Amino acid sequence: MADDAAGEIIATIRREIEEAADVMLASVEAGLEQVTAAREGDDAALDRIQQSLFAILEACAFQDLTGQRLTKLRDMLSATSFEAVEADPLLNGPALAGQGLDQASADALLGAAGAWDRGAKP
């Protein structure tokens, strides 16, 4: 049941990010068109540019919603569900800059486990 709820939260986050990006991109494209119109003397184009900018600001609200959903997701997952993953740094996915294993450490880890044979062909 928790997996279903977590999956739903993740799907919602992805959808909200996609929708916000779509609004921002469309607003920028519309705004750029209105810049051309303004340069050609269309005084009302400035109002349309302003509307596009407001649409971008509104779309940025996804960040707050995403943060709230991620906090809920974090709270749903118990600390024990992460202990096994944290014990094996290779299962944590791509690390953030300055975190995780560097390439030499990963090679040493794989070499020490006998999982990597330099002479083997895949």
PDB file of N, CA and C in Angstrom, residues 1-99:
ATOM      1  N   MET A   1       0.820  -1.184   0.000  1.00  0.00           N
ATOM      2  CA  MET A   1       0.000   0.000   0.000  1.00  0.00           C
ATOM      3  C   MET A   1       0.870   1.257   0.000  1.00  0.00           C
ATOM      4  N   ALA A   2       1.926   1.264   0.802  1.00  0.00           N
ATOM      5  CA  ALA A   2       2.828   2.413   0.821  1.00  0.00           C
ATOM      6  C   ALA A   2       3.514   2.574  -0.526  1.00  0.00           C
ATOM      7  N   ASP A   3       3.805   1.436  -1.197  1.00  0.00           N
ATOM      8  CA  ASP A   3       4.427   1.523  -2.517  1.00  0.00           C
ATOM      9  C   ASP A   3       3.508   2.214  -3.519  1.00  0.00           C
ATOM     10  N   ASP A   4       2.196   1.897  -3.443  1.00  0.00           N
ATOM     11  CA  ASP A   4       1.232   2.542  -4.338  1.00  0.00           C
ATOM     12  C   ASP A   4       1.168   4.040  -4.075  1.00  0.00           C
ATOM     13  N   ALA A   5       1.126   4.415  -2.804  1.00  0.00           N
ATOM     14  CA  ALA A   5       1.057   5.840  -2.454  1.00  0.00           C
ATOM     15  C   ALA A   5       2.340   6.550  -2.876  1.00  0.00           C
ATOM     16  N   ALA A   6       3.488   5.923  -2.656  1.00  0.00           N
ATOM     17  CA  ALA A   6       4.764   6.524  -3.059  1.00  0.00           C
ATOM     18  C   ALA A   6       4.821   6.677  -4.570  1.00  0.00           C
ATOM     19  N   GLY A   7       4.378   5.663  -5.286  1.00  0.00           N
ATOM     20  CA  GLY A   7       4.356   5.734  -6.745  1.00  0.00           C
ATOM     21  C   GLY A   7       3.438   6.840  -7.243  1.00  0.00           C
ATOM     22  N   GLU A   8       2.312   7.005  -6.568  1.00  0.00           N
ATOM     23  CA  GLU A   8       1.383   8.067  -6.945  1.00  0.00           C
ATOM     24  C   GLU A   8       1.994   9.446  -6.691  1.00  0.00           C
ATOM     25  N   ILE A   9       2.688   9.600  -5.575  1.00  0.00           N
ATOM     26  CA  ILE A   9       3.335  10.878  -5.275  1.00  0.00           C
ATOM     27  C   ILE A   9       4.399  11.181  -6.318  1.00  0.00           C
ATOM     28  N   ILE A  10       5.193  10.197  -6.663  1.00  0.00           N
ATOM     29  CA  ILE A  10       6.244  10.389  -7.666  1.00  0.00           C
ATOM     30  C   ILE A  10       5.633  10.761  -9.018  1.00  0.00           C
ATOM     31  N   ALA A  11       4.573  10.067  -9.409  1.00  0.00           N
ATOM     32  CA  ALA A  11       3.907  10.370 -10.681  1.00  0.00           C
ATOM     33  C   ALA A  11       3.337  11.788 -10.679  1.00  0.00           C
ATOM     34  N   THR A  12       2.793  12.203  -9.546  1.00  0.00           N
ATOM     35  CA  THR A  12       2.245  13.554  -9.437  1.00  0.00           C
ATOM     36  C   THR A  12       3.348  14.598  -9.540  1.00  0.00           C
ATOM     37  N   ILE A  13       4.460  14.344  -8.880  1.00  0.00           N
ATOM     38  CA  ILE A  13       5.600  15.270  -8.954  1.00  0.00           C
ATOM     39  C   ILE A  13       6.066  15.406 -10.392  1.00  0.00           C
ATOM     40  N   ARG A  14       6.218  14.281 -11.068  1.00  0.00           N
ATOM     41  CA  ARG A  14       6.663  14.324 -12.459  1.00  0.00           C
ATOM     42  C   ARG A  14       5.689  15.099 -13.334  1.00  0.00           C
ATOM     43  N   ARG A  15       4.393  14.869 -13.129  1.00  0.00           N
ATOM     44  CA  ARG A  15       3.372  15.558 -13.921  1.00  0.00           C
ATOM     45  C   ARG A  15       3.412  17.060 -13.652  1.00  0.00           C
ATOM     46  N   GLU A  16       3.520  17.450 -12.389  1.00  0.00           N
ATOM     47  CA  GLU A  16       3.546  18.877 -12.049  1.00  0.00           C
ATOM     48  C   GLU A  16       4.784  19.568 -12.629  1.00  0.00           C
ATOM     49  N   ILE A  17       5.911  18.901 -12.584  1.00  0.00           N
ATOM     50  CA  ILE A  17       7.126  19.477 -13.165  1.00  0.00           C
ATOM     51  C   ILE A  17       6.967  19.628 -14.672  1.00  0.00           C
ATOM     52  N   GLU A  18       6.417  18.613 -15.325  1.00  0.00           N
ATOM     53  CA  GLU A  18       6.217  18.663 -16.776  1.00  0.00           C
ATOM     54  C   GLU A  18       5.244  19.773 -17.156  1.00  0.00           C
ATOM     55  N   GLU A  19       4.151  19.881 -16.415  1.00  0.00           N
ATOM     56  CA  GLU A  19       3.173  20.927 -16.705  1.00  0.00           C
ATOM     57  C   GLU A  19       3.786  22.315 -16.515  1.00  0.00           C
ATOM     58  N   ALA A  20       4.548  22.501 -15.443  1.00  0.00           N
ATOM     59  CA  ALA A  20       5.176  23.797 -15.192  1.00  0.00           C
ATOM     60  C   ALA A  20       6.171  24.135 -16.295  1.00  0.00           C
ATOM     61  N   ALA A  21       6.945  23.151 -16.709  1.00  0.00           N
ATOM     62  CA  ALA A  21       7.911  23.392 -17.787  1.00  0.00           C
ATOM     63  C   ALA A  21       7.199  23.757 -19.082  1.00  0.00           C
ATOM     64  N   ASP A  22       6.088  23.079 -19.373  1.00  0.00           N
ATOM     65  CA  ASP A  22       5.321  23.393 -20.583  1.00  0.00           C
ATOM     66  C   ASP A  22       4.801  24.832 -20.551  1.00  0.00           C
ATOM     67  N   VAL A  23       4.263  25.245 -19.398  1.00  0.00           N
ATOM     68  CA  VAL A  23       3.748  26.613 -19.269  1.00  0.00           C
ATOM     69  C   VAL A  23       4.881  27.615 -19.440  1.00  0.00           C
ATOM     70  N   MET A  24       6.017  27.353 -18.799  1.00  0.00           N
ATOM     71  CA  MET A  24       7.141  28.288 -18.887  1.00  0.00           C
ATOM     72  C   MET A  24       7.658  28.405 -20.317  1.00  0.00           C
ATOM     73  N   LEU A  25       7.815  27.262 -20.979  1.00  0.00           N
ATOM     74  CA  LEU A  25       8.303  27.297 -22.361  1.00  0.00           C
ATOM     75  C   LEU A  25       7.334  28.028 -23.287  1.00  0.00           C
ATOM     76  N   ALA A  26       6.052  27.730 -23.158  1.00  0.00           N
ATOM     77  CA  ALA A  26       5.054  28.393 -23.997  1.00  0.00           C
ATOM     78  C   ALA A  26       5.016  29.896 -23.719  1.00  0.00           C
ATOM     79  N   SER A  27       5.146  30.267 -22.458  1.00  0.00           N
ATOM     80  CA  SER A  27       5.129  31.684 -22.095  1.00  0.00           C
ATOM     81  C   SER A  27       6.350  32.416 -22.631  1.00  0.00           C
ATOM     82  N   VAL A  28       7.497  31.774 -22.588  1.00  0.00           N
ATOM     83  CA  VAL A  28       8.701  32.393 -23.130  1.00  0.00           C
ATOM     84  C   VAL A  28       8.565  32.559 -24.643  1.00  0.00           C
ATOM     85  N   GLU A  29       8.084  31.528 -25.315  1.00  0.00           N
ATOM     86  CA  GLU A  29       7.891  31.637 -26.771  1.00  0.00           C
ATOM     87  C   GLU A  29       6.922  32.765 -27.111  1.00  0.00           C
ATOM     88  N   ALA A  30       5.810  32.852 -26.375  1.00  0.00           N
ATOM     89  CA  ALA A  30       4.835  33.921 -26.617  1.00  0.00           C
ATOM     90  C   ALA A  30       5.453  35.282 -26.323  1.00  0.00           C
ATOM     91  N   GLY A  31       6.212  35.363 -25.238  1.00  0.00           N
ATOM     92  CA  GLY A  31       6.855  36.624 -24.891  1.00  0.00           C
ATOM     93  C   GLY A  31       7.847  37.072 -25.949  1.00  0.00           C
ATOM     94  N   LEU A  32       8.601  36.132 -26.474  1.00  0.00           N
ATOM     95  CA  LEU A  32       9.571  36.483 -27.521  1.00  0.00           C
ATOM     96  C   LEU A  32       8.880  36.998 -28.775  1.00  0.00           C
ATOM     97  N   GLU A  33       7.747  36.397 -29.111  1.00  0.00           N
ATOM     98  CA  GLU A  33       6.976  36.886 -30.258  1.00  0.00           C
ATOM     99  C   GLU A  33       6.495  38.313 -29.999  1.00  0.00           C
ATOM    100  N   GLN A  34       6.105  38.588 -28.760  1.00  0.00           N
ATOM    101  CA  GLN A  34       5.604  39.915 -28.430  1.00  0.00           C
ATOM    102  C   GLN A  34       6.719  40.961 -28.398  1.00  0.00           C
ATOM    103  N   VAL A  35       7.939  40.546 -28.124  1.00  0.00           N
ATOM    104  CA  VAL A  35       9.076  41.466 -28.198  1.00  0.00           C
ATOM    105  C   VAL A  35       9.205  41.989 -29.622  1.00  0.00           C
ATOM    106  N   THR A  36       9.076  41.081 -30.581  1.00  0.00           N
ATOM    107  CA  THR A  36       9.133  41.489 -31.987  1.00  0.00           C
ATOM    108  C   THR A  36       8.007  42.470 -32.291  1.00  0.00           C
ATOM    109  N   ALA A  37       6.802  42.157 -31.806  1.00  0.00           N
ATOM    110  CA  ALA A  37       5.661  43.048 -32.044  1.00  0.00           C
ATOM    111  C   ALA A  37       5.900  44.416 -31.407  1.00  0.00           C
ATOM    112  N   ALA A  38       6.473  44.426 -30.206  1.00  0.00           N
ATOM    113  CA  ALA A  38       6.753  45.697 -29.528  1.00  0.00           C
ATOM    114  C   ALA A  38       7.768  46.516 -30.316  1.00  0.00           C
ATOM    115  N   ARG A  39       8.766  45.845 -30.855  1.00  0.00           N
ATOM    116  CA  ARG A  39       9.776  46.547 -31.657  1.00  0.00           C
ATOM    117  C   ARG A  39       9.177  47.129 -32.940  1.00  0.00           C
ATOM    118  N   GLU A  40       8.100  46.505 -33.393  1.00  0.00           N
ATOM    119  CA  GLU A  40       7.436  46.995 -34.610  1.00  0.00           C
ATOM    120  C   GLU A  40       6.382  48.051 -34.297  1.00  0.00           C
ATOM    121  N   GLY A  41       6.312  48.482 -33.022  1.00  0.00           N
ATOM    122  CA  GLY A  41       5.420  49.575 -32.657  1.00  0.00           C
ATOM    123  C   GLY A  41       4.109  49.183 -32.015  1.00  0.00           C
ATOM    124  N   ASP A  42       3.879  47.911 -31.743  1.00  0.00           N
ATOM    125  CA  ASP A  42       2.632  47.462 -31.109  1.00  0.00           C
ATOM    126  C   ASP A  42       2.728  47.718 -29.599  1.00  0.00           C
ATOM    127  N   ASP A  43       2.091  48.813 -29.147  1.00  0.00           N
ATOM    128  CA  ASP A  43       2.162  49.183 -27.726  1.00  0.00           C
ATOM    129  C   ASP A  43       1.503  48.140 -26.819  1.00  0.00           C
ATOM    130  N   ALA A  44       0.498  47.439 -27.282  1.00  0.00           N
ATOM    131  CA  ALA A  44      -0.194  46.429 -26.476  1.00  0.00           C
ATOM    132  C   ALA A  44       0.685  45.193 -26.258  1.00  0.00           C
ATOM    133  N   ALA A  45       1.748  45.060 -27.038  1.00  0.00           N
ATOM    134  CA  ALA A  45       2.635  43.905 -26.898  1.00  0.00           C
ATOM    135  C   ALA A  45       3.288  43.876 -25.522  1.00  0.00           C
ATOM    136  N   LEU A  46       3.543  45.034 -24.950  1.00  0.00           N
ATOM    137  CA  LEU A  46       4.149  45.072 -23.614  1.00  0.00           C
ATOM    138  C   LEU A  46       3.220  44.451 -22.574  1.00  0.00           C
ATOM    139  N   ASP A  47       1.927  44.678 -22.716  1.00  0.00           N
ATOM    140  CA  ASP A  47       0.968  44.050 -21.801  1.00  0.00           C
ATOM    141  C   ASP A  47       0.978  42.532 -21.961  1.00  0.00           C
ATOM    142  N   ARG A  48       1.090  42.061 -23.184  1.00  0.00           N
ATOM    143  CA  ARG A  48       1.126  40.615 -23.430  1.00  0.00           C
ATOM    144  C   ARG A  48       2.428  40.013 -22.901  1.00  0.00           C
ATOM    145  N   ILE A  49       3.522  40.754 -22.998  1.00  0.00           N
ATOM    146  CA  ILE A  49       4.790  40.282 -22.419  1.00  0.00           C
ATOM    147  C   ILE A  49       4.646  40.167 -20.906  1.00  0.00           C
ATOM    148  N   GLN A  50       4.015  41.159 -20.300  1.00  0.00           N
ATOM    149  CA  GLN A  50       3.794  41.128 -18.855  1.00  0.00           C
ATOM    150  C   GLN A  50       2.948  39.907 -18.469  1.00  0.00           C
ATOM    151  N   GLN A  51       1.912  39.610 -19.251  1.00  0.00           N
ATOM    152  CA  GLN A  51       1.084  38.431 -18.976  1.00  0.00           C
ATOM    153  C   GLN A  51       1.918  37.146 -19.054  1.00  0.00           C
ATOM    154  N   SER A  52       2.802  37.077 -20.034  1.00  0.00           N
ATOM    155  CA  SER A  52       3.668  35.902 -20.166  1.00  0.00           C
ATOM    156  C   SER A  52       4.577  35.757 -18.956  1.00  0.00           C
ATOM    157  N   LEU A  53       5.102  36.876 -18.479  1.00  0.00           N
ATOM    158  CA  LEU A  53       5.986  36.824 -17.309  1.00  0.00           C
ATOM    159  C   LEU A  53       5.227  36.389 -16.052  1.00  0.00           C
ATOM    160  N   PHE A  54       3.994  36.880 -15.902  1.00  0.00           N
ATOM    161  CA  PHE A  54       3.177  36.450 -14.764  1.00  0.00           C
ATOM    162  C   PHE A  54       2.870  34.952 -14.844  1.00  0.00           C
ATOM    163  N   ALA A  55       2.625  34.443 -16.038  1.00  0.00           N
ATOM    164  CA  ALA A  55       2.363  33.002 -16.209  1.00  0.00           C
ATOM    165  C   ALA A  55       3.584  32.187 -15.784  1.00  0.00           C
ATOM    166  N   ILE A  56       4.775  32.688 -16.094  1.00  0.00           N
ATOM    167  CA  ILE A  56       6.004  31.989 -15.685  1.00  0.00           C
ATOM    168  C   ILE A  56       6.119  31.996 -14.168  1.00  0.00           C
ATOM    169  N   LEU A  57       5.861  33.147 -13.541  1.00  0.00           N
ATOM    170  CA  LEU A  57       5.918  33.213 -12.076  1.00  0.00           C
ATOM    171  C   LEU A  57       4.935  32.239 -11.436  1.00  0.00           C
ATOM    172  N   GLU A  58       3.728  32.167 -11.964  1.00  0.00           N
ATOM    173  CA  GLU A  58       2.729  31.238 -11.424  1.00  0.00           C
ATOM    174  C   GLU A  58       3.169  29.790 -11.600  1.00  0.00           C
ATOM    175  N   ALA A  59       3.759  29.481 -12.735  1.00  0.00           N
ATOM    176  CA  ALA A  59       4.205  28.108 -12.991  1.00  0.00           C
ATOM    177  C   ALA A  59       5.328  27.701 -12.039  1.00  0.00           C
ATOM    178  N   CYS A  60       6.079  28.676 -11.564  1.00  0.00           N
ATOM    179  CA  CYS A  60       7.177  28.366 -10.643  1.00  0.00           C
ATOM    180  C   CYS A  60       6.680  27.867  -9.284  1.00  0.00           C
ATOM    181  N   ALA A  61       5.393  27.952  -9.037  1.00  0.00           N
ATOM    182  CA  ALA A  61       4.828  27.433  -7.789  1.00  0.00           C
ATOM    183  C   ALA A  61       5.013  25.925  -7.675  1.00  0.00           C
ATOM    184  N   PHE A  62       5.306  25.252  -8.810  1.00  0.00           N
ATOM    185  CA  PHE A  62       5.512  23.805  -8.758  1.00  0.00           C
ATOM    186  C   PHE A  62       6.625  23.457  -7.775  1.00  0.00           C
ATOM    187  N   GLN A  63       7.594  24.348  -7.616  1.00  0.00           N
ATOM    188  CA  GLN A  63       8.731  24.064  -6.734  1.00  0.00           C
ATOM    189  C   GLN A  63       8.258  23.860  -5.300  1.00  0.00           C
ATOM    190  N   ASP A  64       7.357  24.704  -4.838  1.00  0.00           N
ATOM    191  CA  ASP A  64       6.848  24.574  -3.478  1.00  0.00           C
ATOM    192  C   ASP A  64       6.023  23.304  -3.336  1.00  0.00           C
ATOM    193  N   LEU A  65       5.171  23.027  -4.321  1.00  0.00           N
ATOM    194  CA  LEU A  65       4.363  21.808  -4.275  1.00  0.00           C
ATOM    195  C   LEU A  65       5.237  20.561  -4.315  1.00  0.00           C
ATOM    196  N   THR A  66       6.253  20.598  -5.165  1.00  0.00           N
ATOM    197  CA  THR A  66       7.164  19.456  -5.269  1.00  0.00           C
ATOM    198  C   THR A  66       7.885  19.231  -3.951  1.00  0.00           C
ATOM    199  N   GLY A  67       8.338  20.298  -3.329  1.00  0.00           N
ATOM    200  CA  GLY A  67       9.015  20.178  -2.037  1.00  0.00           C
ATOM    201  C   GLY A  67       8.111  19.562  -0.982  1.00  0.00           C
ATOM    202  N   GLN A  68       6.858  19.981  -0.960  1.00  0.00           N
ATOM    203  CA  GLN A  68       5.909  19.419   0.005  1.00  0.00           C
ATOM    204  C   GLN A  68       5.672  17.938  -0.270  1.00  0.00           C
ATOM    205  N   ARG A  69       5.539  17.582  -1.544  1.00  0.00           N
ATOM    206  CA  ARG A  69       5.302  16.174  -1.888  1.00  0.00           C
ATOM    207  C   ARG A  69       6.526  15.314  -1.551  1.00  0.00           C
ATOM    208  N   LEU A  70       7.712  15.854  -1.801  1.00  0.00           N
ATOM    209  CA  LEU A  70       8.926  15.100  -1.479  1.00  0.00           C
ATOM    210  C   LEU A  70       9.070  14.915   0.023  1.00  0.00           C
ATOM    211  N   THR A  71       8.691  15.908   0.808  1.00  0.00           N
ATOM    212  CA  THR A  71       8.719  15.769   2.268  1.00  0.00           C
ATOM    213  C   THR A  71       7.751  14.679   2.703  1.00  0.00           C
ATOM    214  N   LYS A  72       6.570  14.660   2.109  1.00  0.00           N
ATOM    215  CA  LYS A  72       5.592  13.618   2.432  1.00  0.00           C
ATOM    216  C   LYS A  72       6.146  12.242   2.066  1.00  0.00           C
ATOM    217  N   LEU A  73       6.770  12.148   0.889  1.00  0.00           N
ATOM    218  CA  LEU A  73       7.345  10.882   0.453  1.00  0.00           C
ATOM    219  C   LEU A  73       8.441  10.430   1.408  1.00  0.00           C
ATOM    220  N   ARG A  74       9.299  11.352   1.803  1.00  0.00           N
ATOM    221  CA  ARG A  74      10.368  11.027   2.749  1.00  0.00           C
ATOM    222  C   ARG A  74       9.784  10.510   4.050  1.00  0.00           C
ATOM    223  N   ASP A  75       8.740  11.171   4.536  1.00  0.00           N
ATOM    224  CA  ASP A  75       8.120  10.756   5.790  1.00  0.00           C
ATOM    225  C   ASP A  75       7.467   9.383   5.676  1.00  0.00           C
ATOM    226  N   MET A  76       6.992   9.047   4.473  1.00  0.00           N
ATOM    227  CA  MET A  76       6.349   7.751   4.264  1.00  0.00           C
ATOM    228  C   MET A  76       7.349   6.597   4.341  1.00  0.00           C
ATOM    229  N   LEU A  77       8.552   6.879   3.897  1.00  0.00           N
ATOM    230  CA  LEU A  77       9.555   5.827   3.820  1.00  0.00           C
ATOM    231  C   LEU A  77      10.292   5.732   5.152  1.00  0.00           C
ATOM    232  N   SER A  78      10.391   4.550   5.657  1.00  0.00           N
ATOM    233  CA  SER A  78      11.065   4.391   6.942  1.00  0.00           C
ATOM    234  C   SER A  78      12.572   4.431   6.765  1.00  0.00           C
ATOM    235  N   ALA A  79      13.271   4.781   7.818  1.00  0.00           N
ATOM    236  CA  ALA A  79      14.733   4.824   7.780  1.00  0.00           C
ATOM    237  C   ALA A  79      15.305   3.445   7.471  1.00  0.00           C
ATOM    238  N   THR A  80      14.622   2.398   7.885  1.00  0.00           N
ATOM    239  CA  THR A  80      15.147   1.054   7.647  1.00  0.00           C
ATOM    240  C   THR A  80      15.118   0.682   6.174  1.00  0.00           C
ATOM    241  N   SER A  81      14.217   1.282   5.406  1.00  0.00           N
ATOM    242  CA  SER A  81      14.178   0.942   3.988  1.00  0.00           C
ATOM    243  C   SER A  81      15.397   1.484   3.264  1.00  0.00           C
ATOM    244  N   PHE A  82      16.055   2.486   3.841  1.00  0.00           N
ATOM    245  CA  PHE A  82      17.239   3.059   3.217  1.00  0.00           C
ATOM    246  C   PHE A  82      18.534   2.428   3.725  1.00  0.00           C
ATOM    247  N   GLU A  83      18.500   1.774   4.877  1.00  0.00           N
ATOM    248  CA  GLU A  83      19.725   1.236   5.459  1.00  0.00           C
ATOM    249  C   GLU A  83      20.426   0.262   4.529  1.00  0.00           C
ATOM    250  N   ALA A  84      19.680  -0.609   3.877  1.00  0.00           N
ATOM    251  CA  ALA A  84      20.293  -1.593   2.987  1.00  0.00           C
ATOM    252  C   ALA A  84      20.927  -0.914   1.785  1.00  0.00           C
ATOM    253  N   VAL A  85      20.255   0.091   1.249  1.00  0.00           N
ATOM    254  CA  VAL A  85      20.791   0.791   0.090  1.00  0.00           C
ATOM    255  C   VAL A  85      22.025   1.592   0.479  1.00  0.00           C
ATOM    256  N   GLU A  86      21.978   2.283   1.618  1.00  0.00           N
ATOM    257  CA  GLU A  86      23.111   3.086   2.040  1.00  0.00           C
ATOM    258  C   GLU A  86      24.320   2.225   2.357  1.00  0.00           C
ATOM    259  N   ALA A  87      24.105   0.970   2.725  1.00  0.00           N
ATOM    260  CA  ALA A  87      25.221   0.090   3.033  1.00  0.00           C
ATOM    261  C   ALA A  87      26.025  -0.248   1.786  1.00  0.00           C
ATOM    262  N   ASP A  88      25.415  -0.207   0.630  1.00  0.00           N
ATOM    263  CA  ASP A  88      26.097  -0.515  -0.628  1.00  0.00           C
ATOM    264  C   ASP A  88      26.084   0.731  -1.508  1.00  0.00           C
ATOM    265  N   PRO A  89      27.210   1.473  -1.551  1.00  0.00           N
ATOM    266  CA  PRO A  89      27.225   2.741  -2.288  1.00  0.00           C
ATOM    267  C   PRO A  89      26.952   2.587  -3.779  1.00  0.00           C
ATOM    268  N   LEU A  90      27.090   1.400  -4.325  1.00  0.00           N
ATOM    269  CA  LEU A  90      26.831   1.211  -5.745  1.00  0.00           C
ATOM    270  C   LEU A  90      25.340   1.166  -6.059  1.00  0.00           C
ATOM    271  N   LEU A  91      24.511   0.991  -5.040  1.00  0.00           N
ATOM    272  CA  LEU A  91      23.062   0.918  -5.255  1.00  0.00           C
ATOM    273  C   LEU A  91      22.375   2.261  -5.077  1.00  0.00           C
ATOM    274  N   ASN A  92      23.118   3.309  -4.769  1.00  0.00           N
ATOM    275  CA  ASN A  92      22.517   4.608  -4.500  1.00  0.00           C
ATOM    276  C   ASN A  92      22.306   5.451  -5.741  1.00  0.00           C
ATOM    277  N   GLY A  93      22.672   4.971  -6.903  1.00  0.00           N
ATOM    278  CA  GLY A  93      22.492   5.759  -8.112  1.00  0.00           C
ATOM    279  C   GLY A  93      23.560   6.822  -8.244  1.00  0.00           C
ATOM    280  N   PRO A  94      23.407   7.699  -9.225  1.00  0.00           N
ATOM    281  CA  PRO A  94      24.416   8.733  -9.434  1.00  0.00           C
ATOM    282  C   PRO A  94      24.506   9.648  -8.218  1.00  0.00           C
ATOM    283  N   ALA A  95      25.700   9.865  -7.756  1.00  0.00           N
ATOM    284  CA  ALA A  95      25.908  10.719  -6.589  1.00  0.00           C
ATOM    285  C   ALA A  95      25.935  12.177  -7.007  1.00  0.00           C
ATOM    286  N   LEU A  96      25.631  13.034  -6.060  1.00  0.00           N
ATOM    287  CA  LEU A  96      25.762  14.464  -6.292  1.00  0.00           C
ATOM    288  C   LEU A  96      27.235  14.826  -6.298  1.00  0.00           C
ATOM    289  N   ALA A  97      27.564  15.953  -6.847  1.00  0.00           N
ATOM    290  CA  ALA A  97      28.958  16.396  -6.924  1.00  0.00           C
ATOM    291  C   ALA A  97      29.571  16.425  -5.530  1.00  0.00           C
ATOM    292  N   GLY A  98      30.735  15.804  -5.398  1.00  0.00           N
ATOM    293  CA  GLY A  98      31.443  15.772  -4.120  1.00  0.00           C
ATOM    294  C   GLY A  98      30.957  14.705  -3.164  1.00  0.00           C
ATOM    295  N   GLN A  99      30.004  13.897  -3.575  1.00  0.00           N
ATOM    296  CA  GLN A  99      29.485  12.838  -2.719  1.00  0.00           C
ATOM    297  C   GLN A  99      29.673  11.503  -3.410  1.00  0.00           C
TER     298      GLN A  99
END
